[in-house]
PDB file of C-alpha atoms in Angstrom:
ATOM      1  CA  ALA V 293    -122.479  13.162 -71.397  1.00  0.00           C
ATOM      2  CA  GLN V 294    -124.320  10.845 -74.087  1.00  0.00           C
ATOM      3  CA  LYS V 295    -123.350  12.268 -77.655  1.00  0.00           C
ATOM      4  CA  ILE V 296    -126.982  10.849 -78.825  1.00  0.00           C
ATOM      5  CA  THR V 297    -129.936  10.552 -76.666  1.00  0.00           C
ATOM      6  CA  GLN V 298    -133.246   8.227 -78.039  1.00  0.00           C
ATOM      7  CA  THR V 299    -135.550   8.260 -75.002  1.00  0.00           C
ATOM      8  CA  GLN V 300    -138.317   6.451 -76.741  1.00  0.00           C
ATOM      9  CA  PRO V 301    -137.481   2.268 -76.801  1.00  0.00           C
ATOM     10  CA  GLY V 302    -140.315   1.455 -78.008  1.00  0.00           C
ATOM     11  CA  MET V 303    -143.306   3.166 -79.984  1.00  0.00           C
ATOM     12  CA  PHE V 304    -146.372   1.442 -81.269  1.00  0.00           C
ATOM     13  CA  VAL V 305    -148.502   3.464 -83.704  1.00  0.00           C
ATOM     14  CA  GLN V 306    -151.671   2.960 -85.751  1.00  0.00           C
ATOM     15  CA  GLU V 307    -151.268   2.459 -89.480  1.00  0.00           C
ATOM     16  CA  LYS V 308    -151.540   5.693 -91.560  1.00  0.00           C
ATOM     17  CA  GLU V 309    -151.107   7.979 -88.402  1.00  0.00           C
ATOM     18  CA  ALA V 310    -148.208  10.428 -88.386  1.00  0.00           C
ATOM     19  CA  VAL V 311    -145.162   9.581 -85.858  1.00  0.00           C
ATOM     20  CA  THR V 312    -142.456  11.213 -84.084  1.00  0.00           C
ATOM     21  CA  LEU V 313    -139.298   9.925 -83.202  1.00  0.00           C
ATOM     22  CA  ASP V 314    -137.079  12.156 -80.508  1.00  0.00           C
ATOM     23  CA  CYS V 315    -133.744  12.641 -80.518  1.00  0.00           C
ATOM     24  CA  THR V 316    -131.434  15.352 -78.746  1.00  0.00           C
ATOM     25  CA  TYR V 317    -127.205  15.624 -79.104  1.00  0.00           C
ATOM     26  CA  ASP V 318    -124.443  16.748 -77.530  1.00  0.00           C
ATOM     27  CA  THR V 319    -121.687  18.602 -79.307  1.00  0.00           C
ATOM     28  CA  SER V 320    -119.234  21.477 -79.279  1.00  0.00           C
ATOM     29  CA  ASP V 321    -118.227  21.321 -82.489  1.00  0.00           C
ATOM     30  CA  PRO V 322    -120.020  24.414 -84.670  1.00  0.00           C
ATOM     31  CA  SER V 323    -120.008  21.944 -87.628  1.00  0.00           C
ATOM     32  CA  TYR V 324    -121.946  19.065 -87.306  1.00  0.00           C
ATOM     33  CA  GLY V 325    -124.256  16.584 -89.435  1.00  0.00           C
ATOM     34  CA  LEU V 326    -127.624  14.455 -88.196  1.00  0.00           C
ATOM     35  CA  PHE V 327    -128.679  11.376 -89.854  1.00  0.00           C
ATOM     36  CA  TRP V 328    -131.426   9.001 -89.421  1.00  0.00           C
ATOM     37  CA  TYR V 329    -131.318   5.458 -90.165  1.00  0.00           C
ATOM     38  CA  LYS V 330    -133.547   2.303 -90.663  1.00  0.00           C
ATOM     39  CA  GLN V 331    -132.670  -0.576 -89.128  1.00  0.00           C
ATOM     40  CA  PRO V 332    -135.023  -3.855 -89.913  1.00  0.00           C
ATOM     41  CA  SER V 333    -135.056  -7.531 -88.558  1.00  0.00           C
ATOM     42  CA  SER V 334    -133.133  -8.460 -91.641  1.00  0.00           C
ATOM     43  CA  GLY V 335    -130.261  -5.765 -89.922  1.00  0.00           C
ATOM     44  CA  GLU V 336    -128.805  -3.611 -92.440  1.00  0.00           C
ATOM     45  CA  MET V 337    -128.775  -0.045 -91.476  1.00  0.00           C
ATOM     46  CA  ILE V 338    -130.905   1.893 -94.111  1.00  0.00           C
ATOM     47  CA  PHE V 339    -130.345   5.566 -94.550  1.00  0.00           C
ATOM     48  CA  LEU V 340    -133.245   7.943 -94.308  1.00  0.00           C
ATOM     49  CA  ILE V 341    -131.910  11.356 -94.342  1.00  0.00           C
ATOM     50  CA  TYR V 342    -130.167  14.323 -93.438  1.00  0.00           C
ATOM     51  CA  GLN V 343    -129.112  17.564 -91.654  1.00  0.00           C
ATOM     52  CA  GLY V 344    -126.684  19.901 -91.494  1.00  0.00           C
ATOM     53  CA  SER V 345    -125.436  22.112 -88.686  1.00  0.00           C
ATOM     54  CA  TYR V 346    -125.755  24.833 -91.420  1.00  0.00           C
ATOM     55  CA  ASP V 347    -128.886  24.213 -93.106  1.00  0.00           C
ATOM     56  CA  GLN V 348    -131.677  26.749 -92.911  1.00  0.00           C
ATOM     57  CA  GLN V 349    -134.420  24.574 -93.383  1.00  0.00           C
ATOM     58  CA  ASN V 350    -135.487  20.981 -92.144  1.00  0.00           C
ATOM     59  CA  ALA V 351    -134.843  18.295 -94.525  1.00  0.00           C
ATOM     60  CA  THR V 352    -137.530  16.187 -95.916  1.00  0.00           C
ATOM     61  CA  GLU V 353    -137.115  13.139 -98.124  1.00  0.00           C
ATOM     62  CA  GLY V 354    -140.602  11.643 -99.535  1.00  0.00           C
ATOM     63  CA  ARG V 355    -142.935  10.595 -96.313  1.00  0.00           C
ATOM     64  CA  TYR V 356    -139.748  11.291 -93.814  1.00  0.00           C
ATOM     65  CA  SER V 357    -138.906  15.280 -92.103  1.00  0.00           C
ATOM     66  CA  LEU V 358    -136.328  16.098 -89.757  1.00  0.00           C
ATOM     67  CA  ASN V 359    -137.361  18.609 -87.050  1.00  0.00           C
ATOM     68  CA  PHE V 360    -134.077  20.545 -86.755  1.00  0.00           C
ATOM     69  CA  GLN V 361    -134.342  22.503 -83.423  1.00  0.00           C
ATOM     70  CA  LYS V 362    -130.698  23.926 -83.475  1.00  0.00           C
ATOM     71  CA  ALA V 363    -130.867  25.794 -80.210  1.00  0.00           C
ATOM     72  CA  ARG V 364    -132.670  22.608 -78.035  1.00  0.00           C
ATOM     73  CA  LYS V 365    -129.838  20.512 -79.941  1.00  0.00           C
ATOM     74  CA  SER V 366    -132.497  18.324 -81.082  1.00  0.00           C
ATOM     75  CA  ALA V 367    -133.154  16.765 -84.130  1.00  0.00           C
ATOM     76  CA  ASN V 368    -136.260  14.574 -84.383  1.00  0.00           C
ATOM     77  CA  LEU V 369    -137.715  12.390 -87.225  1.00  0.00           C
ATOM     78  CA  VAL V 370    -140.844  12.623 -88.327  1.00  0.00           C
ATOM     79  CA  ILE V 371    -143.213   9.730 -90.560  1.00  0.00           C
ATOM     80  CA  SER V 372    -145.955  10.551 -92.150  1.00  0.00           C
ATOM     81  CA  ALA V 373    -148.533   8.071 -93.477  1.00  0.00           C
ATOM     82  CA  SER V 374    -147.248   5.247 -91.469  1.00  0.00           C
ATOM     83  CA  GLN V 375    -146.560   1.981 -93.280  1.00  0.00           C
ATOM     84  CA  LEU V 376    -147.030  -1.622 -91.498  1.00  0.00           C
ATOM     85  CA  GLY V 377    -142.965  -1.501 -93.623  1.00  0.00           C
ATOM     86  CA  ASP V 378    -141.945   0.805 -91.581  1.00  0.00           C
ATOM     87  CA  SER V 379    -141.446  -1.082 -88.426  1.00  0.00           C
ATOM     88  CA  ALA V 380    -138.085  -1.456 -87.565  1.00  0.00           C
ATOM     89  CA  MET V 381    -135.696   0.300 -85.725  1.00  0.00           C
ATOM     90  CA  TYR V 382    -134.716   3.445 -85.934  1.00  0.00           C
ATOM     91  CA  PHE V 383    -130.916   4.768 -85.131  1.00  0.00           C
ATOM     92  CA  CYS V 384    -130.432   8.963 -84.744  1.00  0.00           C
ATOM     93  CA  ALA V 385    -126.860   9.793 -85.362  1.00  0.00           C
ATOM     94  CA  MET V 386    -124.352  12.675 -85.499  1.00  0.00           C
ATOM     95  CA  ARG V 387    -121.136  13.334 -87.462  1.00  0.00           C
ATOM     96  CA  GLU V 388    -119.041  16.158 -86.087  1.00  0.00           C
ATOM     97  CA  GLY V 389    -115.315  16.634 -86.505  1.00  0.00           C
ATOM     98  CA  ASP V 390    -113.063  17.986 -88.806  1.00  0.00           C
ATOM     99  CA  PHE V 391    -112.680  17.063 -92.714  1.00  0.00           C
ATOM    100  CA  GLY V 392    -110.760  13.500 -92.187  1.00  0.00           C
ATOM    101  CA  ASN V 393    -111.407  13.206 -88.951  1.00  0.00           C
ATOM    102  CA  GLU V 394    -114.983  12.610 -88.527  1.00  0.00           C
ATOM    103  CA  LYS V 395    -116.510  10.553 -85.666  1.00  0.00           C
ATOM    104  CA  LEU V 396    -120.151   9.076 -86.492  1.00  0.00           C
ATOM    105  CA  THR V 397    -121.646   8.209 -83.081  1.00  0.00           C
ATOM    106  CA  PHE V 398    -125.084   6.557 -82.613  1.00  0.00           C
ATOM    107  CA  GLY V 399    -127.895   6.708 -79.974  1.00  0.00           C
ATOM    108  CA  THR V 400    -129.423   3.792 -78.866  1.00  0.00           C
ATOM    109  CA  GLY V 401    -132.796   3.965 -80.671  1.00  0.00           C
ATOM    110  CA  THR V 402    -136.131   3.560 -80.560  1.00  0.00           C
ATOM    111  CA  ARG V 403    -138.615  -0.002 -82.058  1.00  0.00           C
ATOM    112  CA  LEU V 404    -141.327   1.291 -83.884  1.00  0.00           C
ATOM    113  CA  THR V 405    -143.925  -1.007 -84.242  1.00  0.00           C
ATOM    114  CA  ILE V 406    -146.916   0.149 -86.852  1.00  0.00           C
ATOM    115  CA  ILE V 407    -150.438  -2.161 -85.932  1.00  0.00           C
ATOM    116  CA  PRO V 408    -152.844  -2.759 -88.831  1.00  0.00           C
TER     117      PRO V 408
ATOM    118  CA  GLU A 191    -123.993   0.565-107.723  1.00  0.00           C
ATOM    119  CA  ALA A 192    -122.349  -2.620-105.478  1.00  0.00           C
ATOM    120  CA  GLY A 193    -122.921  -1.969-101.639  1.00  0.00           C
ATOM    121  CA  VAL A 194    -121.185  -3.132 -98.787  1.00  0.00           C
ATOM    122  CA  VAL A 195    -120.304  -6.511 -98.540  1.00  0.00           C
ATOM    123  CA  GLN A 196    -119.538  -8.480 -95.715  1.00  0.00           C
ATOM    124  CA  SER A 197    -119.068 -11.864 -94.970  1.00  0.00           C
ATOM    125  CA  PRO A 198    -119.700 -13.950 -93.848  1.00  0.00           C
ATOM    126  CA  ARG A 199    -123.125 -13.399 -92.789  1.00  0.00           C
ATOM    127  CA  TYR A 200    -123.604 -15.767 -89.762  1.00  0.00           C
ATOM    128  CA  LYS A 201    -120.321 -17.555 -87.446  1.00  0.00           C
ATOM    129  CA  ILE A 202    -120.526 -19.513 -84.765  1.00  0.00           C
ATOM    130  CA  ILE A 203    -117.681 -20.681 -82.597  1.00  0.00           C
ATOM    131  CA  GLU A 204    -116.439 -22.051 -79.556  1.00  0.00           C
ATOM    132  CA  LYS A 205    -114.747 -19.712 -76.576  1.00  0.00           C
ATOM    133  CA  LYS A 206    -111.212 -19.174 -76.971  1.00  0.00           C
ATOM    134  CA  GLN A 207    -111.389 -19.597 -80.938  1.00  0.00           C
ATOM    135  CA  PRO A 208    -110.171 -17.035 -83.475  1.00  0.00           C
ATOM    136  CA  VAL A 209    -112.229 -15.327 -85.894  1.00  0.00           C
ATOM    137  CA  ALA A 210    -112.369 -13.183 -88.829  1.00  0.00           C
ATOM    138  CA  PHE A 211    -114.798 -10.972 -90.510  1.00  0.00           C
ATOM    139  CA  TRP A 212    -114.510  -9.369 -94.058  1.00  0.00           C
ATOM    140  CA  CYS A 213    -115.291  -6.434 -95.267  1.00  0.00           C
ATOM    141  CA  ASN A 214    -115.441  -4.815 -98.963  1.00  0.00           C
ATOM    142  CA  PRO A 215    -116.674  -1.366 -99.217  1.00  0.00           C
ATOM    143  CA  ILE A 216    -118.062   0.594-101.814  1.00  0.00           C
ATOM    144  CA  SER A 217    -115.647   1.288-104.348  1.00  0.00           C
ATOM    145  CA  GLY A 218    -114.110   5.182-104.254  1.00  0.00           C
ATOM    146  CA  HIS A 219    -115.011   5.167-100.737  1.00  0.00           C
ATOM    147  CA  ASN A 220    -111.718   6.233 -98.799  1.00  0.00           C
ATOM    148  CA  THR A 221    -113.449   5.847 -95.207  1.00  0.00           C
ATOM    149  CA  LEU A 222    -114.224   2.629 -93.587  1.00  0.00           C
ATOM    150  CA  TYR A 223    -115.600   1.873 -90.433  1.00  0.00           C
ATOM    151  CA  TRP A 224    -116.299  -1.328 -87.975  1.00  0.00           C
ATOM    152  CA  TYR A 225    -118.941  -0.755 -85.799  1.00  0.00           C
ATOM    153  CA  LEU A 226    -120.019  -3.445 -82.608  1.00  0.00           C
ATOM    154  CA  GLN A 227    -124.050  -3.924 -82.289  1.00  0.00           C
ATOM    155  CA  ASN A 228    -124.754  -5.595 -79.003  1.00  0.00           C
ATOM    156  CA  LEU A 229    -128.525  -6.819 -79.210  1.00  0.00           C
ATOM    157  CA  GLY A 230    -131.255  -3.732 -78.616  1.00  0.00           C
ATOM    158  CA  GLN A 231    -128.171  -1.127 -78.546  1.00  0.00           C
ATOM    159  CA  GLY A 232    -126.996   1.403 -81.358  1.00  0.00           C
ATOM    160  CA  PRO A 233    -123.550   0.500 -83.279  1.00  0.00           C
ATOM    161  CA  GLU A 234    -120.987   0.937 -81.730  1.00  0.00           C
ATOM    162  CA  LEU A 235    -117.605   2.429 -83.280  1.00  0.00           C
ATOM    163  CA  LEU A 236    -114.114  -0.125 -83.100  1.00  0.00           C
ATOM    164  CA  ILE A 237    -112.260   1.041 -85.868  1.00  0.00           C
ATOM    165  CA  ARG A 238    -112.281   3.840 -88.607  1.00  0.00           C
ATOM    166  CA  TYR A 239    -110.187   3.613 -91.427  1.00  0.00           C
ATOM    167  CA  GLU A 240    -108.725   6.525 -93.695  1.00  0.00           C
ATOM    168  CA  ASN A 241    -107.902   4.509 -97.039  1.00  0.00           C
ATOM    169  CA  GLU A 242    -104.989   2.200 -94.951  1.00  0.00           C
ATOM    170  CA  GLU A 243    -104.724   3.974 -92.332  1.00  0.00           C
ATOM    171  CA  ALA A 244    -106.433   3.512 -88.759  1.00  0.00           C
ATOM    172  CA  VAL A 245    -107.279   7.444 -87.331  1.00  0.00           C
ATOM    173  CA  ASP A 246    -109.395   5.572 -84.692  1.00  0.00           C
ATOM    174  CA  ASP A 247    -109.015   3.072 -83.172  1.00  0.00           C
ATOM    175  CA  SER A 248    -109.296   4.356 -79.678  1.00  0.00           C
ATOM    176  CA  GLN A 249    -112.205   2.004 -78.837  1.00  0.00           C
ATOM    177  CA  LEU A 250    -110.605  -1.539 -80.296  1.00  0.00           C
ATOM    178  CA  PRO A 251    -109.966  -3.860 -77.554  1.00  0.00           C
ATOM    179  CA  LYS A 252    -106.670  -4.377 -78.932  1.00  0.00           C
ATOM    180  CA  ASP A 253    -105.806  -7.678 -76.531  1.00  0.00           C
ATOM    181  CA  ARG A 254    -107.873  -9.494 -78.613  1.00  0.00           C
ATOM    182  CA  PHE A 255    -109.048  -7.378 -81.693  1.00  0.00           C
ATOM    183  CA  SER A 256    -107.025  -6.532 -84.570  1.00  0.00           C
ATOM    184  CA  ALA A 257    -108.157  -5.079 -87.886  1.00  0.00           C
ATOM    185  CA  GLU A 258    -106.341  -4.029 -91.383  1.00  0.00           C
ATOM    186  CA  ARG A 259    -107.409  -2.632 -94.521  1.00  0.00           C
ATOM    187  CA  LEU A 260    -104.368  -3.386 -96.924  1.00  0.00           C
ATOM    188  CA  LYS A 261    -104.507  -1.007-100.044  1.00  0.00           C
ATOM    189  CA  GLY A 262    -107.315   0.762 -98.713  1.00  0.00           C
ATOM    190  CA  VAL A 263    -109.808  -1.040 -99.817  1.00  0.00           C
ATOM    191  CA  ASP A 264    -111.072  -4.647 -98.366  1.00  0.00           C
ATOM    192  CA  SER A 265    -111.235  -4.536 -94.708  1.00  0.00           C
ATOM    193  CA  THR A 266    -110.636  -7.829 -92.050  1.00  0.00           C
ATOM    194  CA  LEU A 267    -111.422  -7.724 -88.454  1.00  0.00           C
ATOM    195  CA  LYS A 268    -110.574 -10.104 -86.314  1.00  0.00           C
ATOM    196  CA  ILE A 269    -110.763 -11.877 -82.847  1.00  0.00           C
ATOM    197  CA  GLN A 270    -108.214 -13.762 -80.888  1.00  0.00           C
ATOM    198  CA  PRO A 271    -109.048 -15.552 -78.763  1.00  0.00           C
ATOM    199  CA  ALA A 272    -112.945 -15.130 -78.479  1.00  0.00           C
ATOM    200  CA  GLU A 273    -115.104 -14.660 -75.325  1.00  0.00           C
ATOM    201  CA  LEU A 274    -118.458 -15.164 -74.483  1.00  0.00           C
ATOM    202  CA  GLY A 275    -118.990 -11.178 -74.645  1.00  0.00           C
ATOM    203  CA  ASP A 276    -118.007 -10.716 -78.280  1.00  0.00           C
ATOM    204  CA  SER A 277    -121.825 -12.414 -79.323  1.00  0.00           C
ATOM    205  CA  ALA A 278    -122.927  -9.363 -81.367  1.00  0.00           C
ATOM    206  CA  VAL A 279    -123.554  -8.334 -84.653  1.00  0.00           C
ATOM    207  CA  TYR A 280    -120.630  -6.723 -86.147  1.00  0.00           C
ATOM    208  CA  LEU A 281    -121.135  -4.124 -88.688  1.00  0.00           C
ATOM    209  CA  CYS A 282    -118.572  -2.832 -91.625  1.00  0.00           C
ATOM    210  CA  ALA A 283    -119.726   0.895 -92.955  1.00  0.00           C
ATOM    211  CA  SER A 284    -118.094   2.846 -95.877  1.00  0.00           C
ATOM    212  CA  SER A 285    -118.312   6.673 -97.095  1.00  0.00           C
ATOM    213  CA  LEU A 286    -116.419   9.079 -99.230  1.00  0.00           C
ATOM    214  CA  GLY A 287    -115.812  11.081 -95.963  1.00  0.00           C
ATOM    215  CA  THR A 288    -117.601  14.430 -96.848  1.00  0.00           C
ATOM    216  CA  ASP A 289    -119.376  16.112 -94.529  1.00  0.00           C
ATOM    217  CA  ARG A 290    -122.489  15.194 -95.997  1.00  0.00           C
ATOM    218  CA  ASP A 291    -121.825  12.164 -97.226  1.00  0.00           C
ATOM    219  CA  ARG A 292    -123.763   9.554 -95.093  1.00  0.00           C
ATOM    220  CA  ALA A 293    -122.199   6.142 -94.506  1.00  0.00           C
ATOM    221  CA  PHE A 294    -123.588   2.991 -96.349  1.00  0.00           C
ATOM    222  CA  PHE A 295    -123.903   0.052 -93.914  1.00  0.00           C
ATOM    223  CA  GLY A 296    -123.471  -3.959 -94.864  1.00  0.00           C
ATOM    224  CA  GLN A 297    -125.642  -6.759 -93.905  1.00  0.00           C
ATOM    225  CA  GLY A 298    -123.399  -7.264 -91.189  1.00  0.00           C
ATOM    226  CA  THR A 299    -121.692 -10.557 -89.316  1.00  0.00           C
ATOM    227  CA  ARG A 300    -123.703 -12.015 -86.677  1.00  0.00           C
ATOM    228  CA  LEU A 301    -121.127 -13.646 -84.492  1.00  0.00           C
ATOM    229  CA  THR A 302    -122.285 -16.235 -81.599  1.00  0.00           C
ATOM    230  CA  VAL A 303    -119.550 -17.787 -78.821  1.00  0.00           C
ATOM    231  CA  VAL A 304    -120.377 -20.619 -77.314  1.00  0.00           C
TER     232      VAL A 304
END
């Protein structure tokens, strides 16, 4: 079974609109972390936001927020007021395992294109 | 603070030749990862180090791939001999290894095997 599933290979969104990128995960560990990374055409993986499995509130970082629904095992990324510079690949990732033995697994990504 | 540094950025080699990639993680980061990223795909873990110990190399094709992390700092990933299917981007990342700490990535090495 896939650990991280991103079902949207590509999305086109009008500039200034909000966009939601889907991510579901699969783990039996009670403690885990969920990450979103942005990868522009330059290739560098840029950290966006983190959500811990025990966090009570959804994580927010500027225009990024994570819609964490633990029972559904989903961790969708919401980008508000999208900008042209948001065009990139977006990867959801999960860290699981005990301290010193963690695994960081990535999904297949969503290519987001912002239309002017 | 300097980020994760990888070299070279690009490498083109003929099949059956050896190739090596180098990674300098962020100072103080105990955990170092090597990932393979094929075009249009997410990164896939090749090997993870905790200090100088390779704690997860289950996805490393050991017949042709090898890695080392001497003194728990810099790391080298080697392929010998390279095959056409090895063409990909090789990403290095490092982290402090705590539960909340994110992994910082280098810009990657794009390998083309011809």
